[in-house]
Every structure is written in C-alpha cells, then in structure tokens.
Coordinates of C-alpha atoms and ligand atoms in Angstrom, one line a residue:
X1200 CA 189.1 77.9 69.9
X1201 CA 188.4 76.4 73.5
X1202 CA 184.9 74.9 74.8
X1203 CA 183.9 72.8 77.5
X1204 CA 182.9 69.7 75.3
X1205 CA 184.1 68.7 71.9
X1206 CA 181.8 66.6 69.9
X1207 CA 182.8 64.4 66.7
X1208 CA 180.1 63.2 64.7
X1209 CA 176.9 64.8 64.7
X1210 CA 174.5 61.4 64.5
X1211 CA 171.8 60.8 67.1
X1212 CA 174.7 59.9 69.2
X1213 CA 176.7 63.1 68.6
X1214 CA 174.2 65.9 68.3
X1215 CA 171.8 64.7 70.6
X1216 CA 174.2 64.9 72.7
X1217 CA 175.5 68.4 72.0
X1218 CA 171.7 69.3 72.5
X1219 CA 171.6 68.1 76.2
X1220 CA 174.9 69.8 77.1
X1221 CA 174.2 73.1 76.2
X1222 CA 170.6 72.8 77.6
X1223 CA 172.5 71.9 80.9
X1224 CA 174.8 75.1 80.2
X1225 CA 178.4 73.4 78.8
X1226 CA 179.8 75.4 75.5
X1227 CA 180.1 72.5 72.8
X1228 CA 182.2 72.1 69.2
X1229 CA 180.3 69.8 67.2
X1230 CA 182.5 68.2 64.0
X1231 CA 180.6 66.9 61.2
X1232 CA 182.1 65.7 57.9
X1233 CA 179.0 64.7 56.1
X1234 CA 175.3 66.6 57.0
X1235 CA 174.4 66.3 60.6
X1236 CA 172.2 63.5 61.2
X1237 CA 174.4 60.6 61.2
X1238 CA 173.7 57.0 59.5
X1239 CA 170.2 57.3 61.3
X1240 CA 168.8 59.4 59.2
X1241 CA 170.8 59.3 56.1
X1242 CA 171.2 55.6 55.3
X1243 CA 169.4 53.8 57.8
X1244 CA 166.5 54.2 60.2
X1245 CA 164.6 56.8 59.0
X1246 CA 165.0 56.4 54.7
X1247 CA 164.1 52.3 55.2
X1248 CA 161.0 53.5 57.3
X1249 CA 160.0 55.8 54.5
X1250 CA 160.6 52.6 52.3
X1251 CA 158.2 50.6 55.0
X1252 CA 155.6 52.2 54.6
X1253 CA 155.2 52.7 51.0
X1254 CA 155.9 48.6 50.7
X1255 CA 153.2 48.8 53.0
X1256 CA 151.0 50.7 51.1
X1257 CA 151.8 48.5 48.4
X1258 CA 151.0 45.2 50.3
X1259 CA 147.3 46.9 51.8
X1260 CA 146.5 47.5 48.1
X1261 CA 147.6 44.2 46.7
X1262 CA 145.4 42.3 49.7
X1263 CA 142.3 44.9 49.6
X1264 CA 139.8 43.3 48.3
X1265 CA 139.9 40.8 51.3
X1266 CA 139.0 44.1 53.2
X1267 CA 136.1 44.4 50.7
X1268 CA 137.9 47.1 48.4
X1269 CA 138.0 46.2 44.8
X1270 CA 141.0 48.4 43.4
X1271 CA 141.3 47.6 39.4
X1272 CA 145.1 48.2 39.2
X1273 CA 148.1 49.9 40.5
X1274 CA 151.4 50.1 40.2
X1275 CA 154.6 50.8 41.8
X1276 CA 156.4 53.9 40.9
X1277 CA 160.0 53.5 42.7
X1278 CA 161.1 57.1 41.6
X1279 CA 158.6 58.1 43.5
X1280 CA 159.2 56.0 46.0
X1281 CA 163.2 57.4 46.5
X1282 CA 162.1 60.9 46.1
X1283 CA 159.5 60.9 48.9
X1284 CA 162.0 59.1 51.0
X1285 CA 165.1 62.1 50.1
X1286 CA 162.0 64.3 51.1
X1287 CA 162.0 63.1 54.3
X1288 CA 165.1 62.9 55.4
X1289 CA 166.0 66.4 53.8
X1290 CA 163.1 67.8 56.0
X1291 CA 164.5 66.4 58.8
X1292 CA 167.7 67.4 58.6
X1293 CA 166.5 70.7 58.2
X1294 CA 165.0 70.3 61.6
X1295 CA 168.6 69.0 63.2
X1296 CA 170.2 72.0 61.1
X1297 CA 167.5 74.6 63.0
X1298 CA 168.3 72.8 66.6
X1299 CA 171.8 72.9 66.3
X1300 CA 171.7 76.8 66.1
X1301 CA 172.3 77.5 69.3
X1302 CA 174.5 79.8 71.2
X1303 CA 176.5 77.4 72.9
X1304 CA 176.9 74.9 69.7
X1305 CA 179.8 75.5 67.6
X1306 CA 179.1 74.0 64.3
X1307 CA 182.4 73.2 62.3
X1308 CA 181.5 71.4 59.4
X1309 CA 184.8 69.4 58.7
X1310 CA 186.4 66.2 59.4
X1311 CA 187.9 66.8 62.8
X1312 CA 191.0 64.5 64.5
X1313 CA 192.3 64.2 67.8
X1314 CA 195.8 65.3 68.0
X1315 CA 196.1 64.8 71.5
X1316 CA 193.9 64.3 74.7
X1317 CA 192.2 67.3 74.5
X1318 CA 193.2 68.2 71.0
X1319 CA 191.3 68.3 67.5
X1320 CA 192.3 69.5 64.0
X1321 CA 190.6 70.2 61.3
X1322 CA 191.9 69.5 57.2
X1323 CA 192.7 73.0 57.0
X1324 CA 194.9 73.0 60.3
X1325 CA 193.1 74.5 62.6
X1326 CA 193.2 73.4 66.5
X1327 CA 190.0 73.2 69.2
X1328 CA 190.9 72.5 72.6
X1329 CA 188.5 71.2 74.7
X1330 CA 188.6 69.7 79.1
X1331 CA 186.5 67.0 77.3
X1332 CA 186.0 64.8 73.8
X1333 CA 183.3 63.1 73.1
X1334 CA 183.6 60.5 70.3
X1335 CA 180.9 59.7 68.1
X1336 CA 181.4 58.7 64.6
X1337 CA 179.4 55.6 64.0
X1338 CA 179.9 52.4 61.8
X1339 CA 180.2 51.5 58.3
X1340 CA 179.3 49.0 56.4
X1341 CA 181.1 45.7 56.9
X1342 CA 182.6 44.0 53.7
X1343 CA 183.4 40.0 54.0
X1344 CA 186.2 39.1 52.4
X1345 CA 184.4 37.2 49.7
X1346 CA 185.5 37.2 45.8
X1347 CA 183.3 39.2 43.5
X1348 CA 181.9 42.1 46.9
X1349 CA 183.8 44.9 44.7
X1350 CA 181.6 44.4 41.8
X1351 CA 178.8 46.3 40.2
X1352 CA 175.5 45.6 41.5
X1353 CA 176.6 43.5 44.9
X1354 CA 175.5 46.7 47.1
X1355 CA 175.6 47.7 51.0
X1356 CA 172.7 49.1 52.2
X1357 CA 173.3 52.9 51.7
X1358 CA 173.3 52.5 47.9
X1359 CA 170.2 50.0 48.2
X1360 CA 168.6 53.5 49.0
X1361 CA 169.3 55.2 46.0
X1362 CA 168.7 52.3 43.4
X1363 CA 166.7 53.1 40.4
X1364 CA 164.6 50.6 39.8
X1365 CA 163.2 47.6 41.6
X1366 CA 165.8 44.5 41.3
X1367 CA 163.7 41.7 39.4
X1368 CA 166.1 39.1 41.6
X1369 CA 167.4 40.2 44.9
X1370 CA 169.9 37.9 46.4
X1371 CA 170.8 38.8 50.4
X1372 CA 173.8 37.7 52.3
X1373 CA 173.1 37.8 55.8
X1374 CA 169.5 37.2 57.8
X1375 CA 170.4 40.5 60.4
X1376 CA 168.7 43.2 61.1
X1377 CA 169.1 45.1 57.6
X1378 CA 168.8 42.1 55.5
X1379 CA 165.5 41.4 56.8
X1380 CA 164.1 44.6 57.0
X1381 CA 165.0 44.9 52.8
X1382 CA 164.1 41.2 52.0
X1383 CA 160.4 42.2 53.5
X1384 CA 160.5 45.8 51.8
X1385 CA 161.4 44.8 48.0
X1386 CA 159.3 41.9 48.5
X1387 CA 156.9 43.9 49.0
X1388 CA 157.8 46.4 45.7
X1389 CA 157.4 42.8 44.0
X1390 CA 161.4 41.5 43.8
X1391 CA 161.7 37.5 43.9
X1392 CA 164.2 37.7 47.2
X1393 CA 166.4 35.2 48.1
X1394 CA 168.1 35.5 52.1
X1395 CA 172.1 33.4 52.4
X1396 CA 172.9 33.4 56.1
X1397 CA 175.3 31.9 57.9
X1398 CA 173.9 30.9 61.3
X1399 CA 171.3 28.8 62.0
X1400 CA 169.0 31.2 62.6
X1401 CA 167.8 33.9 61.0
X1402 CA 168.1 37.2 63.4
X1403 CA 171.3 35.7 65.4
X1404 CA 170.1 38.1 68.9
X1405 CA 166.7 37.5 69.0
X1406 CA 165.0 35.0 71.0
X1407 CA 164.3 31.8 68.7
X1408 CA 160.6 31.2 68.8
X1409 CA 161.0 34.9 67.4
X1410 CA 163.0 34.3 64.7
X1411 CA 161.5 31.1 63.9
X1412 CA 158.2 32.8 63.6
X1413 CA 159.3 35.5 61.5
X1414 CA 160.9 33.2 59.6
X1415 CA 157.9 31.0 58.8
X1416 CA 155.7 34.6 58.2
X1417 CA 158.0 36.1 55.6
X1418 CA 158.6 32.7 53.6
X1419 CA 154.5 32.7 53.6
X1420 CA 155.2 35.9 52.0
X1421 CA 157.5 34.5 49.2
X1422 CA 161.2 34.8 50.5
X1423 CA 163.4 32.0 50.5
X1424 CA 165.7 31.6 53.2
X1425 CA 169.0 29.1 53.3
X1426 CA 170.6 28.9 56.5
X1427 CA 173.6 27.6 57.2
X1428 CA 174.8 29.0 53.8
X1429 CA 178.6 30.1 53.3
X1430 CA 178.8 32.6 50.5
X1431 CA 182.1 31.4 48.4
X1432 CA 181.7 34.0 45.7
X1433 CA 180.0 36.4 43.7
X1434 CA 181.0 36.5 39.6
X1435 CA 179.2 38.4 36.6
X1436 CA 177.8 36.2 34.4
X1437 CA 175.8 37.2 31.0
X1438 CA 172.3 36.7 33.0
X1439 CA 173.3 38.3 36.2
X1440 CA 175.3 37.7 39.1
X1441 CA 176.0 34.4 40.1
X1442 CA 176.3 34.1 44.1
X1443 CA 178.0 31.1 45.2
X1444 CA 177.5 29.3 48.3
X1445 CA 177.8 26.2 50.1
X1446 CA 174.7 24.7 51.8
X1447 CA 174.5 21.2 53.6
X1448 CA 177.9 20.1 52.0
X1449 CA 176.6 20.8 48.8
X1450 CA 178.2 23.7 46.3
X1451 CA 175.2 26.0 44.9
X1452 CA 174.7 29.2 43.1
X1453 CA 171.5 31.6 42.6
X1454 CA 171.4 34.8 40.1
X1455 CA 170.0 37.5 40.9
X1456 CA 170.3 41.4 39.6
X1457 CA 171.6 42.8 42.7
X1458 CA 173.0 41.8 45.8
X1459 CA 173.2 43.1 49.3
X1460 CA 175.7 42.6 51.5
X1461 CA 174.0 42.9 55.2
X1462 CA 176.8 40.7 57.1
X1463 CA 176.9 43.6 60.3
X1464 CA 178.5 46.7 60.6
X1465 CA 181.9 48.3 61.5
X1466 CA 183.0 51.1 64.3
X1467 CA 184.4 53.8 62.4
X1468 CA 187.8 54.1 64.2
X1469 CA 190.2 55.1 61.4
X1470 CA 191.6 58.6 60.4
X1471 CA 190.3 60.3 63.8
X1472 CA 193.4 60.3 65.6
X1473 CA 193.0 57.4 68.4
X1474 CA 196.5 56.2 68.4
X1475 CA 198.2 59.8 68.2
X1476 CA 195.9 60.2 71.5
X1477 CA 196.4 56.9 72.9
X1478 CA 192.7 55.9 73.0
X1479 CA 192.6 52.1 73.2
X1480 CA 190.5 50.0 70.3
X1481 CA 190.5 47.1 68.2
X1482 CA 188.4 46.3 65.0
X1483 CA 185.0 45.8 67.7
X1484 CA 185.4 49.5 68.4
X1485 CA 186.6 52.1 71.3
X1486 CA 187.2 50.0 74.5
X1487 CA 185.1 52.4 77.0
X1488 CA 183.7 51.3 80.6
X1489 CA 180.4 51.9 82.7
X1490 CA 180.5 55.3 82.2
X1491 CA 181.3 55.2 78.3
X1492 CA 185.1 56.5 79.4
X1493 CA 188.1 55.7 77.3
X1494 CA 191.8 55.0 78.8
X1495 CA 192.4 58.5 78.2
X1496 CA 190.6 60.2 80.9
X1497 CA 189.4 63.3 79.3
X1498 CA 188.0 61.2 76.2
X1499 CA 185.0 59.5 75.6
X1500 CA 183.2 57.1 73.0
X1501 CA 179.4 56.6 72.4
X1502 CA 177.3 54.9 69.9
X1503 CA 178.3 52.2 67.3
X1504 CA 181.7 53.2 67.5
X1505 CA 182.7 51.4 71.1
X1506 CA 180.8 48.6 69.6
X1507 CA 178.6 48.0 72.8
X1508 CA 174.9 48.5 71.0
X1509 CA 174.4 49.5 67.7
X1510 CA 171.1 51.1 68.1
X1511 CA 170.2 55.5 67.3
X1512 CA 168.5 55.4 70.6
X1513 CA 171.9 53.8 72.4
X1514 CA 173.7 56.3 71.3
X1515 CA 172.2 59.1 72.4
X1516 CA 171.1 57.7 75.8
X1517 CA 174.9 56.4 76.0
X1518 CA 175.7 60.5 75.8
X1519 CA 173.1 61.7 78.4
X1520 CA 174.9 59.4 80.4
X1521 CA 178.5 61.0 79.8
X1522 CA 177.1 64.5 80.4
X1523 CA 175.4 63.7 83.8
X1524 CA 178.7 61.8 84.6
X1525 CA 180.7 65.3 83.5
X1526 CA 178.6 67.3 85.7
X1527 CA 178.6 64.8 88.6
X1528 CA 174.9 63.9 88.4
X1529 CA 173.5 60.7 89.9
X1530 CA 172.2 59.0 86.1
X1531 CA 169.2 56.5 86.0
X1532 CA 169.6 55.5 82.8
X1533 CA 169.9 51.9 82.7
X1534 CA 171.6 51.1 79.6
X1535 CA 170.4 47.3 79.8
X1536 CA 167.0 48.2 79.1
X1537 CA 167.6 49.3 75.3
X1538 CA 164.6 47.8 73.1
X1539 CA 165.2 46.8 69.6
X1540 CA 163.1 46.3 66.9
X1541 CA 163.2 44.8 63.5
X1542 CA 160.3 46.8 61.2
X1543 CA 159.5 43.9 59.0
X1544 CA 156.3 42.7 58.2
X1545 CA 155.1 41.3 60.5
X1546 CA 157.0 43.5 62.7
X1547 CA 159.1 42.1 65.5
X1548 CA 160.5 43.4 68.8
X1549 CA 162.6 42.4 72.2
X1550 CA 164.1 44.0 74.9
X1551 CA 165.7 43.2 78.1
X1552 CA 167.0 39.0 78.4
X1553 CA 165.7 36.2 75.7
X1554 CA 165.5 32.5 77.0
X1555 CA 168.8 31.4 75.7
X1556 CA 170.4 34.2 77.6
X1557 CA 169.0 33.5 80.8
X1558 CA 169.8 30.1 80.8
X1559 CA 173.2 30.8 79.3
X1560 CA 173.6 33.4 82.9
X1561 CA 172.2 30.5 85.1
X1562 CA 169.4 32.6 86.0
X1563 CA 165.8 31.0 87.2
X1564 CA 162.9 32.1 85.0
X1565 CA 159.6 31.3 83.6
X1566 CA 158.8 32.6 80.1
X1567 CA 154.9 32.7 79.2
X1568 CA 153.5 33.2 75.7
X1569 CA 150.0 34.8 74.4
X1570 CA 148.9 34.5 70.7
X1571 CA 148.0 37.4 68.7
X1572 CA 145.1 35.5 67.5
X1573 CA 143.0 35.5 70.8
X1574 CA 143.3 39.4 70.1
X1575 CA 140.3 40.8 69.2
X1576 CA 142.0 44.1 67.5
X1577 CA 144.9 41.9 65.7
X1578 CA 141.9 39.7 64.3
X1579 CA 140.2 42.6 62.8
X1580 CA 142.7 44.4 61.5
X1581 CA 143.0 41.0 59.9
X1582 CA 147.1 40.2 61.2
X1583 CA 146.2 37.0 63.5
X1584 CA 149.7 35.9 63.1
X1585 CA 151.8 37.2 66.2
X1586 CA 153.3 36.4 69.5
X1587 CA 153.9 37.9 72.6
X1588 CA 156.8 36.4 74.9
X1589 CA 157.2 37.8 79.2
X1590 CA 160.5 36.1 81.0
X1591 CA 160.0 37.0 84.7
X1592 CA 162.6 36.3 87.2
X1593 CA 162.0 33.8 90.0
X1594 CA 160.5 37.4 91.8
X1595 CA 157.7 37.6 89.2
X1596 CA 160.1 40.7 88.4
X1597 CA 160.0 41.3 84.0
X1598 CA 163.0 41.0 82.6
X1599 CA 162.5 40.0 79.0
X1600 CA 159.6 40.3 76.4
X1601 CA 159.8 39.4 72.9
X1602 CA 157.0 40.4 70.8
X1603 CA 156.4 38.8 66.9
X1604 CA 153.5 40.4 65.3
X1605 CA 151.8 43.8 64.1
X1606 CA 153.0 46.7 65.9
X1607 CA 155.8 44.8 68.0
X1608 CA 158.2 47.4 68.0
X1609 CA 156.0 49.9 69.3
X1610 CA 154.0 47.0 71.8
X1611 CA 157.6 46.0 73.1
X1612 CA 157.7 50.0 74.7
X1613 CA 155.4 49.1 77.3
X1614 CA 157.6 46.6 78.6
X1615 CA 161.0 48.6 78.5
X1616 CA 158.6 50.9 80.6
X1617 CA 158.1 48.0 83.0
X1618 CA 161.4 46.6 83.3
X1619 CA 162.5 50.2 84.2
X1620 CA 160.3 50.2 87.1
X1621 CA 161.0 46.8 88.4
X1622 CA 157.3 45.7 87.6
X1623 CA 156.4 42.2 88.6
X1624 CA 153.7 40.0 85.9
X1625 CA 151.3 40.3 89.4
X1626 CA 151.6 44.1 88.8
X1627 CA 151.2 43.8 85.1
X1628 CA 147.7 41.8 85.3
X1629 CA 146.7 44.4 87.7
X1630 CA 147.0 47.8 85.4
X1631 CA 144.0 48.4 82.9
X1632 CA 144.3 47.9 79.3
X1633 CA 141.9 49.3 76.9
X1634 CA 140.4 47.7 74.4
X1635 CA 140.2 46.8 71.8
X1636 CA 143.8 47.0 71.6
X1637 CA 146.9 45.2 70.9
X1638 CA 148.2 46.2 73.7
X1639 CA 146.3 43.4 75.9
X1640 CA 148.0 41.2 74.3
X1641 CA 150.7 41.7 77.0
X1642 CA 148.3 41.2 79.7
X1643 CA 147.2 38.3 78.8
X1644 CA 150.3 37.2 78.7
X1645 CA 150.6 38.2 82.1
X1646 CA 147.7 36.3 83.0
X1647 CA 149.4 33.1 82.1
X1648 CA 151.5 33.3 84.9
Ligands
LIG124 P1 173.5 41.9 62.1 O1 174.6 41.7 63.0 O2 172.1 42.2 62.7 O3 173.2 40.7 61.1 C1 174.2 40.3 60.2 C2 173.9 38.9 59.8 O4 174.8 38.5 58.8 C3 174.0 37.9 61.0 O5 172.8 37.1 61.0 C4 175.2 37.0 60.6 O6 175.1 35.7 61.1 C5 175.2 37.1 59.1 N1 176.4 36.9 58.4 C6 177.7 37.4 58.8 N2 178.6 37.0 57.9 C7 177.9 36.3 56.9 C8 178.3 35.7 55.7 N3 179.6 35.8 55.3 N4 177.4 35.1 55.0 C9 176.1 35.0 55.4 N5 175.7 35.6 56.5 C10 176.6 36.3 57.3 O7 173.9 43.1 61.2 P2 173.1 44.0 60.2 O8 171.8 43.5 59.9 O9 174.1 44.3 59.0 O10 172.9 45.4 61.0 C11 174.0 46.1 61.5 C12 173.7 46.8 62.8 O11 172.7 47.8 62.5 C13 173.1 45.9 63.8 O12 173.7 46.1 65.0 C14 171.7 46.3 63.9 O13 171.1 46.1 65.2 C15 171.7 47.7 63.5 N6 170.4 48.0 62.8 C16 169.3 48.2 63.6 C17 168.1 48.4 62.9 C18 166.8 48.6 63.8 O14 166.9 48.8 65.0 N7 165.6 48.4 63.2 C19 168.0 48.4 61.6 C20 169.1 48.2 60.8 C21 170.3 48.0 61.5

C-alpha cells in the first residue's frame, strides 16, 4: 500500500498530525501498536488531571469550613477515583477513534518498522511505502540502574494509575515534573509522601524562585523533600520497602509501601527499524534539525522521541511544522515559545527564558515580580500564596514569565501569547484586564517596570 505520508505512533504527536495532513489533502498510514492516543492520554496528562481534580476536591472538602461549610465527614473512595479517571480517558479516545475516520487516514493497528527510507512492515509482513515517514513513538519510562527498581511495589508512573488502594507511605525518587505532580495528588488522597532528588533543586528547568516557592508551599502541605539525595537501593523488608540513600555524607533509609521512580523519561527508539534505515540516534533520541528532519531525507522524527521537548503540545506543533515544511509553506510556529506547566497545587507555570538561562546566554534583562497576594481574586478565593515573574530584554521585549500560584498554567497562556507577538511590558501595562481576575496579576507585574 502507497500514501503520501506514513505515520508511526498515533500520540498527540502522531495523530494530530495525521489530522492536519489530510485536512491539507496528503493520503496518510497511521501505525498504532497500542490504542491511539499516545502516553498523553493513557498514562500521563490527561488520567493525572482526572487524579487532580478529585485530590482537589478532596483538599476543598478537607479546608471547607474555612469557607464557612461545615461538612461532618467524608471519605475517599480511590476505586472510584481510578474508574472515573479510565472513564475519561476511554471517552476520549473514543473521540480520537471517531477523528481518525477519515478518508485519507489509513488506520493499521500494528506495530509498524522501517525497513528502509521509505519502507514499513508490519508483524505479519506486510510492506507500506510511503515519499515520506514521520516518526512519532514517544518515551518510556526511564529505569536508574539502582538495586531493588525490579521489585514489587517500586512503580513508574503508568502503574501509579492503576494502583488499588491509596499507599499509606509513598516514597518518590526524583523532584521532576511527575514526581511532583503525584507527591501533591496522593498527598492530597491523604499518603505521608516523602520526595529523594538528586539536584539541588526541586524542578531542575524551572526558574529557582519558582521552585523554591513550590517547594516551601507543598512542605506547608506535609511533603518532605531531601535534596541532594542519591538513592543507593531499594530492598523488601518485613514493614515495607526500605529505600536507601545518601544525604549530606550521611547513609539513610525511609520505608514506605510504594515507590515511584520519576527520574525522566526515554525516547522510544528500539525495534522500529532506525539503523536498517540509517536514521541517526543515540539514547537522547532521533538527531533531527530545524525542520524536525532526520539524516535520511525522506524521514522525520517528532515529539519525545528526538528528545528536543517532552511536552503533548510539542509534539503536535513539532508536526504542523513538518507538514507545512512538506508542502513548502512559510511556518510561524516558533517552537521556542512552548509553555510548560506543572499542575500541582499550587499550580506552577513558565515559558520562554528563566533568569539562570539568560544570564547563562549573556543576554541583558530585567526580571520583575508581583505577588499573588496584592490580588484581589487570589485573596478571595482564599490562595494568597503565588508569584508572577516577567524577564524583558533590554527592548522592554517579554521573553520569559514564570508564574507560582493558582491557575499558573493556564495565567502563563497570556504570555506565550505575548512573546509570540513580540509584546514589550510598555505594551503589556497598556491592554485592559478585567477584574477581578487573576489575570492582573501579570499587569501588575508589568507595572513594575
Ligand atoms: P524530569 O526530567 O522533569 O525530572 C526528573 C527528576 O529526577 C529531575 O529533577 C532529576 O534531577 C531527578 N533524578 C534523576 N535521577 C535521579 C536519581 N537517581 N535519584 C533522584 N533523583 C533523580 O522527568 P519526569 O518528571 O520523569 O518527567 C518526564 C518528562 O515528562 C519531562 O520531560 C516532563 O516535562 C514531561 N511531563 C510533563 C508534564 C506536564 O507538562 N505537566 C507532566 C508529566 C511529565
């Protein structure tokens, strides 16, 4: 079978992309081994947000009587919990399922590898040709090569979705992205959670007054972070699993019922073929350039799996980008405008250059903070505690904010928006917020310039 575009992995990368090129008219064989949907929505984004908001739910109950609601009690039911989030993501995928019928989309649902440049095959030996290839088959997990990882109960996040009860004692190894967002969600469902990491910092890429906030918010919550820890091992012990570390040249250990391993994750480059097509890679993923092209001309890599940004919305920006680049259209997409968000609580959120960056480039900036508190809509919704960051250039031009507080990562939108437009802080103090909202919080920060 012969189409225009071949398409593996059908993640936001992978079938949004599929999507776009038969809207734009190119015939496209989509390969799926798993259900279409990608880590996204089956073991990452959208099941933790279900999770989020019913540890939400859970918090607004427990602190409701500051609100002037007296509820008597409650109680978590975690079943509940799982099946509302599989109800989610199954409706979901539904919706991707209807989408993808399309009469330009080829749907094989198969593990599909390259055999050549412009070659796939599928487990049961059948061949797709296609002028172009579009790779997009994610990450995995990343496993450190610590003693004890393989054992019952030390878990990656996937099967942290599909636990059956709530871990009494949750022990974390790395202070990322994922580990965070779970150390706030099951501390929330009531788990005593414990957070190893090995940098200084918790949240390595985020600017540090960030991170340092966040860090200070969620210990006010009850988590206890070491930093600076080197796991040494994990063993099973008759009360639980004992994780060992060493922390300021001292050797310690904690038990807890589970563990999570949230240390990064992988490009998933094995068993697709790159070497029989001569794709270049190494363990950081697909080495692509500007235009997300491989060494192979005809081949191309998006998404986690050329390692550049490991975000949904990367990827399936990344592929717009390839298809206007197929059909020889000018693309505006700036790629270095990709906001990120942790969904904590508080929440926090950052896009464009942090301070340590632009001093690490040599670049002339000012950086200017507001307070949450001074926020008339953050005070009554009764979340004082946030902080908005804007780094202009030496221009006035935006070209980082960092946002710590309720709502970041949907607050930190407005300034993606601005940075795509060039927008100076002058411009920013000049455009009308309404109020009461958290949104002025950016404008004040404006102001301060
Ligand atoms: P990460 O890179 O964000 O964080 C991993 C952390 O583990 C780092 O802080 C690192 O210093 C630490 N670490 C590494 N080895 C360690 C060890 N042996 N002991 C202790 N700490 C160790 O990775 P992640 O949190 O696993 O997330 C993976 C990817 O998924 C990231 O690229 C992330 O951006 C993405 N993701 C994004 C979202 C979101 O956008 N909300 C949510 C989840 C994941």
């Amino acid at each position: 079978m012969n189409s225009d575009i071949i398409i593996i992995g059908a993640g936001p990368g992978g079938y949004e992309t599929a999507l776009y090129a038969a809207k734009n008219g190119l015939s496209v064989t989509l390969f799926e081994e798993r259900e279409a949907g990608g880590t996204c929505l089956h073991e990452g984004c959208i099941p933790t947000k279900c999770f989020c908001r019913s540890a939400e739910a859970a918090d607004i109950i427990a602190e409701s009587e500051a609100l002037g609601i007296r509820i008597t009690s409650h109680e978590i039911d975690f079943g509940r919990v799982v099946e509302r989030k599989n109800e989610m993501v199954k409706q979901l995928t539904s919706g991707i399922e209807f989408l993808l019928r399309n009469k330009l989309i080829t749907y094989v649902p198969q593990h599909a590898r390259l055999l050549d440049s412009h070659i796939v095959t599928t487990d049961d030996g059948s061949k797709y040709t296609a002028a172009h290839i579009l790779i997009a088959t994610g990450s995995k997990s990343k496993i450190p090569p610590i003693k004890g990882c393989d054992l019952p109960g030390v878990l990656t996040s996937t099967e942290m979705l599909d636990l059956d009860h709530i871990p009494e004692r949750l022990c974390i190894v790395g202070a990322g992205v994922i580990g965070l967002e779970f150390a706030s969600i099951f501390r929330s469902f009531g788990s005593q959670v414990t957070l190893l990491e090995y940098a200084k910092e918790i949240l390595p890429n985020f600017d540090n007054d960030i991170s340092k906030r966040l860090k200070q918010a969620l210990s006010k919550r009850g988590l206890e972070f070491f930093n600076q820890a080197a796991v040494t091992a994990i063993e099973q012990t008759v009360t639980g699993l004992d994780v060992h570390y060493t922390w300021k040249n001292q050797d310690c250990s904690i038990t807890a019922d589970k563990v999570l391993i949230a240390v990064g994750r992988s490009p998933r480059v094995e068993g697709i073929g790159l070497d029989e097509a001569g794709v270049h890679y190494s363990p950081k993923g697909i080495e692509t350039d500007n235009n997300l092209q491989t060494n192979v001309d005809s081949i191309y890599a998006i998404g986690d799996v050329n390692g550049r940004c490991m975000l949904a919305h990367a990827a399936s920006f990344q592929g717009r980008k390839v298809i206007d680049h197929l059909l020889g259209r000018d693309c505006q997409i700036d790629l270095d405008i990709v906001p990120a968000a942790v969904f904590t609580r508080p929440e926090a959120g950052m896009v464009g250059l942090t301070e340590e960056e632009c001093k690490q480039r040599g670049i002339t900036f000012t950086a200017k903070k507001a307070l949450f508190r001074a926020n008339g809509k953050a005070v009554s919704m009764g979340e004082p505690d946030g902080l908005c960051k804007l780094i202009a250039d030496e221009n006035g031009v935006i070209i980082g904010g960092h946002i710590f507080g309720a709502h970041a990562a949907d607050l930190v939108q407005e300034i993606a928006a601005l940075m795509n437009r060039r927008t100076t802080v002058s411009q920013l103090k000049e455009m009308i917020h309404a109020h009461p909202t958290l949104s002025e919080v950016l404008q004040e920060c404006a102001r301060e310039f």
